[in-house]
mmCIF file of C-alpha atoms in Angstrom:
data_model
loop_
_atom_site.group_PDB
_atom_site.id
_atom_site.type_symbol
_atom_site.label_atom_id
_atom_site.label_comp_id
_atom_site.label_asym_id
_atom_site.label_seq_id
_atom_site.Cartn_x
_atom_site.Cartn_y
_atom_site.Cartn_z
ATOM 1 C CA MET A 1 0.006 0.176 0.125
ATOM 2 C CA ASP A 2 0.842 3.664 -0.634
ATOM 3 C CA GLU A 3 3.215 5.291 2.013
ATOM 4 C CA ILE A 4 3.287 8.876 3.703
ATOM 5 C CA ARG A 5 6.359 10.050 5.429
ATOM 6 C CA GLY A 6 6.248 11.672 8.574
ATOM 7 C CA ASP A 7 8.415 14.379 7.633
ATOM 8 C CA GLU A 8 6.061 15.256 4.422
ATOM 9 C CA VAL A 9 3.100 15.768 6.921
ATOM 10 C CA ARG A 10 5.728 18.483 9.380
ATOM 11 C CA ASN A 11 7.049 20.152 5.939
ATOM 12 C CA GLY A 12 3.612 20.565 4.644
ATOM 13 C CA ASP A 13 2.305 22.001 7.976
ATOM 14 C CA VAL A 14 -0.943 19.977 7.537
ATOM 15 C CA ARG A 15 -2.900 19.981 10.839
ATOM 16 C CA GLY A 16 -6.170 18.309 12.223
ATOM 17 C CA GLY A 17 -8.069 21.011 11.469
ATOM 18 C CA ASP A 18 -10.230 22.834 13.757
ATOM 19 C CA ALA A 19 -14.313 22.136 13.131
ATOM 20 C CA ARG A 20 -14.533 24.950 15.714
ATOM 21 C CA GLY A 21 -17.606 26.104 17.155
ATOM 22 C CA GLY A 22 -18.826 22.391 16.853
ATOM 23 C CA GLU A 23 -22.671 22.582 18.252
ATOM 24 C CA VAL A 24 -24.725 20.152 19.342
ATOM 25 C CA ARG A 25 -27.332 19.675 16.165
ATOM 26 C CA ASN A 26 -30.048 17.410 15.568
ATOM 27 C CA GLY A 27 -28.911 15.287 18.411
ATOM 28 C CA GLU A 28 -25.302 14.598 17.377
ATOM 29 C CA VAL A 29 -22.470 15.140 19.544
ATOM 30 C CA GLY A 30 -20.242 18.277 19.356
ATOM 31 C CA ASP A 31 -17.555 17.339 16.721
ATOM 32 C CA GLY A 32 -18.851 18.858 13.789
ATOM 33 C CA GLY A 33 -21.475 16.350 12.883
ATOM 34 C CA ILE A 34 -18.742 13.891 11.699
ATOM 35 C CA ARG A 35 -20.380 11.252 13.853
ATOM 36 C CA GLY A 36 -23.473 9.785 12.907
ATOM 37 C CA ARG A 37 -26.138 8.134 15.043
ATOM 38 C CA ALA A 38 -27.415 4.707 14.048
ATOM 39 C CA GLN A 39 -31.198 4.371 13.243
ATOM 40 C CA GLY A 40 -33.799 1.563 13.514
ATOM 41 C CA THR A 41 -32.153 -1.990 13.394
ATOM 42 C CA ALA A 42 -28.942 -0.788 11.395
ATOM 43 C CA PRO A 43 -25.457 -1.888 13.036
ATOM 44 C CA VAL A 44 -24.170 1.621 12.192
ATOM 45 C CA PRO A 45 -25.384 5.045 10.710
ATOM 46 C CA LEU A 46 -26.515 4.676 6.869
ATOM 47 C CA SER A 47 -26.011 7.345 4.366
ATOM 48 C CA VAL A 48 -26.134 7.843 0.423
ATOM 49 C CA LEU A 49 -23.147 8.023 -1.997
ATOM 50 C CA ASP A 50 -24.888 9.692 -5.301
ATOM 51 C CA LEU A 51 -23.237 9.773 -8.597
ATOM 52 C CA VAL A 52 -26.138 10.957 -10.510
ATOM 53 C CA THR A 53 -26.060 8.803 -12.945
ATOM 54 C CA VAL A 54 -27.558 9.305 -16.458
ATOM 55 C CA GLY A 55 -29.108 6.214 -18.278
ATOM 56 C CA GLN A 56 -29.640 5.795 -21.581
ATOM 57 C CA GLY A 57 -33.033 7.788 -22.760
ATOM 58 C CA ARG A 58 -32.368 10.033 -19.620
ATOM 59 C CA THR A 59 -31.186 13.473 -19.422
ATOM 60 C CA ALA A 60 -29.093 15.054 -16.942
ATOM 61 C CA THR A 61 -32.067 17.620 -15.873
ATOM 62 C CA GLN A 62 -33.519 14.040 -15.123
ATOM 63 C CA ALA A 63 -30.761 12.775 -12.999
ATOM 64 C CA LEU A 64 -30.520 15.948 -11.026
ATOM 65 C CA ARG A 65 -34.250 15.987 -10.454
ATOM 66 C CA THR A 66 -33.690 11.885 -9.037
ATOM 67 C CA ALA A 67 -30.461 13.329 -7.174
ATOM 68 C CA VAL A 68 -33.079 15.942 -5.291
ATOM 69 C CA ASP A 69 -35.644 13.145 -4.786
ATOM 70 C CA ILE A 70 -32.805 11.058 -3.582
ATOM 71 C CA ALA A 71 -31.504 13.425 -1.021
ATOM 72 C CA GLN A 72 -34.762 14.625 0.374
ATOM 73 C CA LEU A 73 -35.743 10.898 0.990
ATOM 74 C CA ALA A 74 -32.504 9.839 2.581
ATOM 75 C CA GLU A 75 -33.570 12.965 4.958
ATOM 76 C CA ARG A 76 -37.133 11.501 5.480
ATOM 77 C CA ARG A 77 -35.803 7.955 6.398
ATOM 78 C CA GLY A 78 -33.218 9.071 8.990
ATOM 79 C CA PHE A 79 -29.777 8.820 6.785
ATOM 80 C CA HIS A 80 -27.034 10.315 7.846
ATOM 81 C CA ARG A 81 -25.692 12.185 4.870
ATOM 82 C CA TYR A 82 -25.799 12.495 1.273
ATOM 83 C CA TRP A 83 -22.465 13.375 -0.607
ATOM 84 C CA VAL A 84 -21.953 13.414 -4.387
ATOM 85 C CA ALA A 85 -18.563 12.579 -5.964
ATOM 86 C CA GLU A 86 -16.428 14.746 -8.826
ATOM 87 C CA HIS A 87 -15.976 12.929 -12.075
ATOM 88 C CA HIS A 88 -15.154 14.427 -15.289
ATOM 89 C CA SER A 89 -15.795 13.290 -19.222
ATOM 90 C CA MET A 90 -17.990 10.424 -18.163
ATOM 91 C CA PRO A 91 -21.624 10.474 -19.763
ATOM 92 C CA GLY A 92 -23.312 8.765 -17.895
ATOM 93 C CA VAL A 93 -22.326 10.791 -14.546
ATOM 94 C CA ALA A 94 -23.894 14.252 -13.741
ATOM 95 C CA SER A 95 -21.640 15.339 -10.770
ATOM 96 C CA SER A 96 -18.392 16.979 -12.236
ATOM 97 C CA SER A 97 -19.619 19.713 -10.049
ATOM 98 C CA PRO A 98 -20.529 18.983 -6.536
ATOM 99 C CA ALA A 99 -20.430 22.332 -5.094
ATOM 100 C CA VAL A 100 -22.866 23.261 -7.589
ATOM 101 C CA ILE A 101 -25.557 20.723 -6.858
ATOM 102 C CA LEU A 102 -24.891 20.458 -2.846
ATOM 103 C CA ALA A 103 -25.795 24.476 -3.518
ATOM 104 C CA HIS A 104 -29.274 23.191 -4.890
ATOM 105 C CA LEU A 105 -29.979 20.626 -2.414
ATOM 106 C CA THR A 106 -29.312 23.126 0.546
ATOM 107 C CA ALA A 107 -32.560 25.133 -0.730
ATOM 108 C CA ARG A 108 -34.407 21.572 -0.714
ATOM 109 C CA THR A 109 -33.261 19.611 2.456
ATOM 110 C CA GLU A 110 -33.742 21.008 6.273
ATOM 111 C CA ARG A 111 -31.627 18.632 8.208
ATOM 112 C CA ILE A 112 -29.679 15.845 6.274
ATOM 113 C CA ARG A 113 -25.716 16.606 6.286
ATOM 114 C CA LEU A 114 -24.619 17.472 2.787
ATOM 115 C CA GLY A 115 -21.472 17.030 1.319
ATOM 116 C CA SER A 116 -18.452 16.186 -1.250
ATOM 117 C CA GLY A 117 -17.322 12.442 -1.773
ATOM 118 C CA GLY A 118 -15.149 13.779 -2.581
ATOM 119 C CA VAL A 119 -14.222 17.253 -4.439
ATOM 120 C CA MET A 120 -10.543 16.161 -6.193
ATOM 121 C CA LEU A 121 -8.089 18.955 -4.271
ATOM 122 C CA PRO A 122 -5.553 18.446 -6.763
ATOM 123 C CA ASN A 123 -7.918 19.342 -9.588
ATOM 124 C CA HIS A 124 -8.402 22.761 -7.746
ATOM 125 C CA ALA A 125 -6.953 26.051 -6.184
ATOM 126 C CA PRO A 126 -7.369 25.099 -2.838
ATOM 127 C CA LEU A 127 -8.749 28.667 -1.906
ATOM 128 C CA VAL A 128 -11.513 28.436 -4.547
ATOM 129 C CA ILE A 129 -12.836 25.099 -2.085
ATOM 130 C CA ALA A 130 -12.733 27.114 0.663
ATOM 131 C CA GLU A 131 -14.477 29.730 -0.753
ATOM 132 C CA GLN A 132 -16.849 27.435 -2.371
ATOM 133 C CA PHE A 133 -17.614 25.330 0.572
ATOM 134 C CA GLY A 134 -17.473 28.366 3.176
ATOM 135 C CA THR A 135 -20.428 29.623 0.758
ATOM 136 C CA LEU A 136 -22.160 26.084 1.199
ATOM 137 C CA GLU A 137 -21.934 26.821 5.280
ATOM 138 C CA ALA A 138 -23.147 29.875 4.951
ATOM 139 C CA MET A 139 -26.256 28.527 3.113
ATOM 140 C CA ALA A 140 -26.449 25.400 5.352
ATOM 141 C CA PRO A 141 -24.963 26.212 8.419
ATOM 142 C CA GLY A 142 -23.437 22.927 10.290
ATOM 143 C CA ARG A 143 -25.084 20.353 7.046
ATOM 144 C CA ILE A 144 -21.766 20.473 5.022
ATOM 145 C CA ASP A 145 -19.121 17.804 4.896
ATOM 146 C CA LEU A 146 -15.798 18.559 2.986
ATOM 147 C CA GLY A 147 -14.273 15.370 1.525
ATOM 148 C CA LEU A 148 -11.327 15.361 -0.648
ATOM 149 C CA GLY A 149 -9.993 13.191 -3.037
ATOM 150 C CA ARG A 150 -5.886 12.906 -4.309
ATOM 151 C CA ALA A 151 -6.872 11.343 -7.607
ATOM 152 C CA PRO A 152 -8.350 13.138 -10.698
ATOM 153 C CA GLY A 153 -11.689 11.574 -10.815
ATOM 154 C CA THR A 154 -11.171 10.871 -14.554
ATOM 155 C CA ASP A 155 -8.608 9.634 -16.840
ATOM 156 C CA GLY A 156 -5.216 11.640 -17.695
ATOM 157 C CA ALA A 157 -5.903 13.276 -20.490
ATOM 158 C CA THR A 158 -8.982 14.909 -18.983
ATOM 159 C CA ALA A 159 -7.048 15.470 -15.768
ATOM 160 C CA ALA A 160 -4.414 17.479 -17.429
ATOM 161 C CA ALA A 161 -7.175 20.025 -19.215
ATOM 162 C CA VAL A 162 -9.203 20.334 -15.541
ATOM 163 C CA ARG A 163 -6.013 21.385 -14.248
ATOM 164 C CA ARG A 164 -4.413 23.307 -17.215
ATOM 165 C CA THR A 165 -1.104 20.912 -16.799
ATOM 166 C CA ASP A 166 0.622 17.785 -17.766
ATOM 167 C CA ARG A 167 2.320 17.699 -14.381
ATOM 168 C CA LEU A 168 -0.231 15.398 -12.758
ATOM 169 C CA ASN A 169 1.895 14.802 -9.390
ATOM 170 C CA GLU A 170 -0.665 13.276 -6.475
ATOM 171 C CA ASP A 171 2.197 13.644 -3.686
ATOM 172 C CA ASP A 172 1.661 17.526 -3.777
ATOM 173 C CA PHE A 173 -1.710 16.548 -1.644
ATOM 174 C CA PRO A 174 -0.365 16.934 1.640
ATOM 175 C CA GLN A 175 0.794 20.420 1.252
ATOM 176 C CA GLN A 176 -2.436 21.583 -0.993
ATOM 177 C CA LEU A 177 -4.384 20.285 2.174
ATOM 178 C CA ALA A 178 -2.464 22.238 4.424
ATOM 179 C CA GLU A 179 -3.012 25.225 2.407
ATOM 180 C CA LEU A 180 -6.755 24.202 2.280
ATOM 181 C CA THR A 181 -6.649 23.669 5.651
ATOM 182 C CA ARG A 182 -5.144 27.215 6.571
ATOM 183 C CA PHE A 183 -7.385 28.863 4.144
ATOM 184 C CA LEU A 184 -10.901 27.450 5.738
ATOM 185 C CA ASP A 185 -9.180 28.695 9.521
ATOM 186 C CA ASP A 186 -8.164 31.741 7.977
ATOM 187 C CA ASP A 187 -4.586 31.150 9.922
ATOM 188 C CA PHE A 188 -1.747 31.307 7.980
ATOM 189 C CA PRO A 189 1.320 32.926 10.295
ATOM 190 C CA ASP A 190 2.546 35.954 10.200
ATOM 191 C CA GLY A 191 4.904 36.468 7.258
ATOM 192 C CA HIS A 192 3.335 33.777 4.959
ATOM 193 C CA PRO A 193 2.733 34.918 1.284
ATOM 194 C CA TYR A 194 -1.400 34.468 1.739
ATOM 195 C CA THR A 195 -1.432 35.997 5.273
ATOM 196 C CA ARG A 196 -3.742 38.884 4.230
ATOM 197 C CA ILE A 197 -5.975 36.711 1.900
ATOM 198 C CA HIS A 198 -9.023 35.324 3.240
ATOM 199 C CA ALA A 199 -11.610 32.810 2.053
ATOM 200 C CA VAL A 200 -15.172 34.895 2.043
ATOM 201 C CA PRO A 201 -17.593 33.857 3.363
ATOM 202 C CA GLY A 202 -14.909 32.607 6.557
ATOM 203 C CA PRO A 203 -14.280 33.129 9.632
ATOM 204 C CA VAL A 204 -12.358 36.611 8.946
ATOM 205 C CA GLN A 205 -15.927 38.148 8.600
ATOM 206 C CA GLY A 206 -16.481 37.089 12.579
ATOM 207 C CA THR A 207 -13.028 39.059 13.320
ATOM 208 C CA ALA A 208 -13.893 42.411 11.078
ATOM 209 C CA GLU A 209 -15.087 44.935 12.956
ATOM 210 C CA GLY A 210 -18.692 44.631 13.755
ATOM 211 C CA GLY A 211 -18.769 41.060 12.436
ATOM 212 C CA VAL A 212 -20.832 38.461 13.758
ATOM 213 C CA GLN A 213 -19.780 35.418 11.575
ATOM 214 C CA SER A 214 -19.855 32.204 12.880
ATOM 215 C CA THR A 215 -16.039 30.443 13.157
ATOM 216 C CA ALA A 216 -17.638 26.938 12.321
ATOM 217 C CA ARG A 217 -16.492 25.405 8.919
ATOM 218 C CA PRO A 218 -17.145 21.976 6.946
ATOM 219 C CA PRO A 219 -14.969 19.437 8.787
ATOM 220 C CA ILE A 220 -12.354 17.889 6.093
ATOM 221 C CA TRP A 221 -12.688 14.183 5.506
ATOM 222 C CA LEU A 222 -9.953 12.171 3.652
ATOM 223 C CA LEU A 223 -11.091 10.290 0.826
ATOM 224 C CA GLY A 224 -9.272 7.269 -0.235
ATOM 225 C CA SER A 225 -9.239 3.728 -2.123
ATOM 226 C CA SER A 226 -5.707 2.570 -1.147
ATOM 227 C CA GLY A 227 -3.349 3.331 2.010
ATOM 228 C CA PHE A 228 -1.942 6.667 1.406
ATOM 229 C CA SER A 229 -4.831 8.605 2.828
ATOM 230 C CA ALA A 230 -5.468 6.221 5.012
ATOM 231 C CA ARG A 231 -2.346 6.949 7.309
ATOM 232 C CA LEU A 232 -2.285 10.712 6.127
ATOM 233 C CA ALA A 233 -6.033 10.512 7.497
ATOM 234 C CA GLY A 234 -4.408 8.719 10.795
ATOM 235 C CA VAL A 235 -1.826 11.161 11.086
ATOM 236 C CA LEU A 236 -3.961 14.181 11.353
ATOM 237 C CA GLY A 237 -6.533 12.844 13.423
ATOM 238 C CA LEU A 238 -9.197 13.028 10.445
ATOM 239 C CA PRO A 239 -12.631 11.280 9.435
ATOM 240 C CA PHE A 240 -11.808 8.627 7.090
ATOM 241 C CA ALA A 241 -13.841 7.044 4.123
ATOM 242 C CA PHE A 242 -12.666 4.192 1.750
ATOM 243 C CA ALA A 243 -14.068 3.356 -1.278
ATOM 244 C CA HIS A 244 -14.385 -0.074 -0.909
ATOM 245 C CA HIS A 245 -17.626 -0.180 -3.802
ATOM 246 C CA PHE A 246 -14.361 -0.031 -6.365
ATOM 247 C CA SER A 247 -11.540 -1.474 -4.339
ATOM 248 C CA ALA A 248 -12.913 -4.085 -2.231
ATOM 249 C CA GLN A 249 -9.570 -5.842 -1.715
ATOM 250 C CA ASN A 250 -8.067 -3.206 0.291
ATOM 251 C CA THR A 251 -10.706 -1.885 2.518
ATOM 252 C CA VAL A 252 -9.496 -3.930 5.561
ATOM 253 C CA PRO A 253 -5.705 -3.147 5.012
ATOM 254 C CA ALA A 254 -6.542 0.418 4.747
ATOM 255 C CA LEU A 255 -9.075 0.599 7.754
ATOM 256 C CA ASP A 256 -6.399 -0.934 9.587
ATOM 257 C CA LEU A 257 -3.953 1.135 8.678
ATOM 258 C CA TYR A 258 -6.022 4.232 9.434
ATOM 259 C CA ARG A 259 -6.471 3.098 13.119
ATOM 260 C CA GLN A 260 -2.702 2.204 13.408
ATOM 261 C CA SER A 261 -1.678 5.836 12.647
ATOM 262 C CA PHE A 262 -4.384 7.620 14.209
ATOM 263 C CA ARG A 263 -3.818 10.259 16.686
ATOM 264 C CA PRO A 264 -6.262 12.311 18.308
ATOM 265 C CA SER A 265 -7.107 15.855 16.974
ATOM 266 C CA ALA A 266 -9.190 18.946 17.786
ATOM 267 C CA VAL A 267 -11.291 17.062 15.788
ATOM 268 C CA LEU A 268 -11.498 13.250 16.547
ATOM 269 C CA ASP A 269 -10.255 11.908 20.116
ATOM 270 C CA ALA A 270 -10.808 8.392 18.326
ATOM 271 C CA PRO A 271 -10.768 6.971 14.363
ATOM 272 C CA TYR A 272 -13.995 7.488 12.595
ATOM 273 C CA ALA A 273 -14.062 5.490 9.418
ATOM 274 C CA LEU A 274 -16.837 5.392 6.716
ATOM 275 C CA ILE A 275 -16.477 3.035 3.690
ATOM 276 C CA GLY A 276 -18.531 3.183 0.261
ATOM 277 C CA VAL A 277 -20.740 0.435 -0.282
ATOM 278 C CA ALA A 278 -22.191 -0.778 -3.700
ATOM 279 C CA ALA A 279 -26.359 -1.983 -2.806
ATOM 280 C CA LEU A 280 -29.225 -2.313 -4.422
ATOM 281 C CA ALA A 281 -32.231 -4.081 -3.079
ATOM 282 C CA ALA A 282 -35.418 -4.943 -5.648
ATOM 283 C CA ASP A 283 -38.700 -6.495 -4.816
ATOM 284 C CA ASP A 284 -37.086 -9.555 -5.764
ATOM 285 C CA ALA A 285 -33.545 -11.173 -6.215
ATOM 286 C CA ARG A 286 -33.793 -11.410 -10.321
ATOM 287 C CA GLU A 287 -34.992 -7.609 -10.579
ATOM 288 C CA ALA A 288 -32.297 -6.733 -8.400
ATOM 289 C CA ARG A 289 -29.745 -8.773 -10.455
ATOM 290 C CA ARG A 290 -30.961 -6.822 -13.654
ATOM 291 C CA GLN A 291 -30.618 -3.711 -12.056
ATOM 292 C CA VAL A 292 -26.319 -4.267 -11.335
ATOM 293 C CA LEU A 293 -25.925 -5.833 -14.260
ATOM 294 C CA SER A 294 -27.020 -2.900 -16.298
ATOM 295 C CA GLY A 295 -24.217 -0.896 -13.854
ATOM 296 C CA ALA A 296 -21.716 -3.691 -14.259
ATOM 297 C CA LEU A 297 -22.121 -3.224 -18.403
ATOM 298 C CA SER A 298 -21.349 0.617 -17.908
ATOM 299 C CA MET A 299 -17.875 -0.163 -15.777
ATOM 300 C CA VAL A 300 -17.103 -2.526 -18.412
ATOM 301 C CA ARG A 301 -17.246 0.116 -20.663
ATOM 302 C CA LEU A 302 -15.518 2.305 -18.944
ATOM 303 C CA ARG A 303 -12.847 0.441 -18.203
ATOM 304 C CA THR A 304 -11.983 -0.066 -21.910
ATOM 305 C CA GLY A 305 -11.962 3.223 -22.817
ATOM 306 C CA ARG A 306 -15.812 3.283 -24.180
ATOM 307 C CA PRO A 307 -17.886 5.395 -21.421
ATOM 308 C CA GLY A 308 -21.206 6.087 -22.224
ATOM 309 C CA LEU A 309 -24.867 6.572 -20.793
ATOM 310 C CA VAL A 310 -25.775 3.409 -18.250
ATOM 311 C CA PRO A 311 -27.395 1.320 -20.351
ATOM 312 C CA THR A 312 -30.962 -0.428 -19.687
ATOM 313 C CA PRO A 313 -31.423 -3.472 -18.035
ATOM 314 C CA GLU A 314 -32.509 -5.048 -21.182
ATOM 315 C CA GLU A 315 -29.640 -4.455 -23.517
ATOM 316 C CA ALA A 316 -27.524 -5.369 -20.034
ATOM 317 C CA GLU A 317 -29.199 -8.886 -20.013
ATOM 318 C CA ALA A 318 -29.085 -9.409 -24.174
ATOM 319 C CA TYR A 319 -25.022 -8.172 -24.102
ATOM 320 C CA ALA A 320 -22.718 -10.789 -25.115
ATOM 321 C CA PHE A 321 -19.564 -10.372 -22.993
ATOM 322 C CA THR A 322 -16.452 -11.669 -24.085
ATOM 323 C CA PRO A 323 -14.670 -14.455 -21.768
ATOM 324 C CA MET A 324 -12.291 -11.438 -20.361
ATOM 325 C CA GLU A 325 -15.550 -9.101 -19.896
ATOM 326 C CA ARG A 326 -17.460 -12.077 -18.027
ATOM 327 C CA GLU A 327 -14.697 -12.663 -15.804
ATOM 328 C CA PHE A 328 -14.854 -8.733 -14.863
ATOM 329 C CA VAL A 329 -18.615 -8.846 -14.024
ATOM 330 C CA ASP A 330 -17.874 -11.443 -12.208
ATOM 331 C CA ASN A 331 -15.364 -10.254 -9.948
ATOM 332 C CA TRP A 332 -17.411 -6.573 -9.913
ATOM 333 C CA LEU A 333 -20.604 -8.334 -8.665
ATOM 334 C CA VAL A 334 -19.332 -9.973 -6.278
ATOM 335 C CA ASN A 335 -18.551 -6.870 -4.324
ATOM 336 C CA ILE A 336 -21.897 -5.341 -4.850
ATOM 337 C CA VAL A 337 -24.701 -6.628 -1.828
ATOM 338 C CA HIS A 338 -27.981 -6.779 -3.828
ATOM 339 C CA GLY A 339 -31.080 -8.848 -3.546
ATOM 340 C CA THR A 340 -34.007 -8.883 -1.872
ATOM 341 C CA PRO A 341 -34.229 -6.356 0.908
ATOM 342 C CA ASP A 342 -33.679 -9.266 3.652
ATOM 343 C CA GLU A 343 -30.837 -9.920 1.747
ATOM 344 C CA VAL A 344 -29.483 -6.670 1.384
ATOM 345 C CA ARG A 345 -29.829 -5.973 4.766
ATOM 346 C CA SER A 346 -27.697 -9.200 5.631
ATOM 347 C CA GLY A 347 -25.120 -8.644 3.177
ATOM 348 C CA LEU A 348 -24.660 -5.034 5.164
ATOM 349 C CA ASP A 349 -24.452 -6.626 8.512
ATOM 350 C CA ASP A 350 -21.926 -8.824 7.302
ATOM 351 C CA LEU A 351 -19.801 -6.286 5.876
ATOM 352 C CA ALA A 352 -20.250 -3.845 8.867
ATOM 353 C CA LYS A 353 -19.054 -6.713 11.291
ATOM 354 C CA ARG A 354 -16.465 -7.752 8.923
ATOM 355 C CA THR A 355 -14.784 -4.529 8.283
ATOM 356 C CA GLY A 356 -15.794 -2.618 11.353
ATOM 357 C CA ALA A 357 -16.470 0.682 9.592
ATOM 358 C CA ASP A 358 -18.492 3.394 11.624
ATOM 359 C CA GLU A 359 -20.734 4.143 9.044
ATOM 360 C CA LEU A 360 -21.780 2.898 5.638
ATOM 361 C CA MET A 361 -22.410 5.078 2.564
ATOM 362 C CA ILE A 362 -24.742 3.237 0.095
ATOM 363 C CA THR A 363 -24.528 3.867 -3.299
ATOM 364 C CA ALA A 364 -26.734 2.152 -6.005
ATOM 365 C CA ASN A 365 -25.832 2.537 -9.724
ATOM 366 C CA ALA A 366 -28.665 0.977 -12.130
ATOM 367 C CA HIS A 367 -30.300 2.680 -14.976
ATOM 368 C CA GLY A 368 -33.013 4.636 -13.678
ATOM 369 C CA GLY A 369 -33.706 6.604 -10.821
ATOM 370 C CA GLU A 370 -36.705 4.909 -9.996
ATOM 371 C CA ALA A 371 -34.740 2.127 -9.296
ATOM 372 C CA ARG A 372 -32.249 3.555 -7.143
ATOM 373 C CA LEU A 373 -34.915 5.689 -5.586
ATOM 374 C CA ARG A 374 -37.289 2.480 -4.807
ATOM 375 C CA SER A 375 -33.626 0.780 -3.425
ATOM 376 C CA TYR A 376 -32.780 3.299 -0.384
ATOM 377 C CA GLU A 377 -36.896 2.872 0.139
ATOM 378 C CA LEU A 378 -36.745 -0.574 0.650
ATOM 379 C CA ILE A 379 -33.241 -0.691 2.528
ATOM 380 C CA ALA A 380 -34.657 2.005 5.031
ATOM 381 C CA ASP A 381 -37.508 -0.626 5.632
ATOM 382 C CA ALA A 382 -35.514 -3.603 6.040
ATOM 383 C CA TYR A 383 -33.843 -1.768 8.852
ATOM 384 C CA GLY A 384 -37.129 0.158 10.291
ATOM 385 C CA LEU A 385 -35.459 3.500 9.766
ATOM 386 C CA PRO A 386 -37.853 6.467 10.617
ATOM 387 C CA THR A 387 -40.853 7.195 7.651
ATOM 388 C CA ALA A 388 -41.394 10.914 8.905
#
C-alpha cells in the first residue's frame, strides 16, 4: 500500500483541522457532525453516495431531479448524510460540479448533512474550494461536509485539461491540504505570502469590526482507495472514507492502517471511518440482478475506454460479454450487495461486522432513478428507519 513519510506531514504543515464552534445539532455530539447515530436496527449509521447517474434515454436534468428526490428520501428516512462525487468526461455521471449540486440541495433539504465524496483537491486551487464550501456552510450552517480525494476523478488527458497542466503529481496533496486547511481556518502565520488573503465567506468576517460570522466550518474528510490517504487521515486525526465499492480488496488493510496511524486531534478523539458500499435492493432477487448488471456493463465500457450512458437492464441482459468481460463482471458483482431487502440487510450487516466500519455509505448504480429510489426505500424499510 502507498506510504506517506512523517516529514511530509511536518513540512506540509498539515494539521488536524479545527471544526471550531461544533455545536450539538439534531442530537449529534459536538464533533461538527462527523459521528452519526444508527437508526432503527441498522448496525451503524447509514448514508448515501450519489453519482447522479444518467441512463440511456434519460437527460442530465432528469438525473439531477432524481438527486433531489434521493436526498429528500434520505433525509426523511433517517440516513445521516448525502454526498456527491466529482467525476469528469463521463457521459453516465452528471456530478462534475459537487459544489453546484450541493448548493441546489441546501434549498431542498432541512436536516441531512450534505457533502462531497469527494472534491478532487489536486484539480482546484485550495482558495477556491475554501470559498465554495464556505459559501455552502453559510447556506446550510452545520450541515456541510468537505470530503477530499487526491485522484483526478477521470483519465489522465482529462485531468490535464481540468488542471491546465500535464504535471499530475498527487504527492503534492499534503501541501495542498495544509493550504486549504489554513484558508478554512483563516490562520496563515505572520510573514506567509497568504496572510492577508481570506476565504470569504469565512472566519475573517467574524473578526472584522462589527463582524458576527460563525467560526464554524465544514469538517474535512480524507477519501481514498489505498493506504496513502488512510495513513494521512490517521496521522492528522481526521475522519476517513474508503471506497470499498471499487477497491474491496484494500478495505480491511486500509482501515487497519488508518486506526493504527490515528492520533487524537481537535476534530476527533478516536478514529471514525465510513466505507462506500455498492448496494441495490429490489422487490425480488431477479430484478436486483437485472439492475446491477446494467451498472456492471457500464463499468466494463468505462474500464475499456468506452464510457457512455448507463445501459438499460434489457441491453445488459442481451449483451454478449467476452470471456474477459464476463470474468470482470463476475468479480465486480461479488462486491455489490444486491437482492431482496432481507438479503441486502444481511449483506450490509456482514460487511459492517467484517470491516468494523463506523458508517456505511450506500451507492446504487442502476439505469433509472426509479430503481435507485426504490432501493433506498426498501433498505430503509428493512432496517426500520424512521418514516417521517
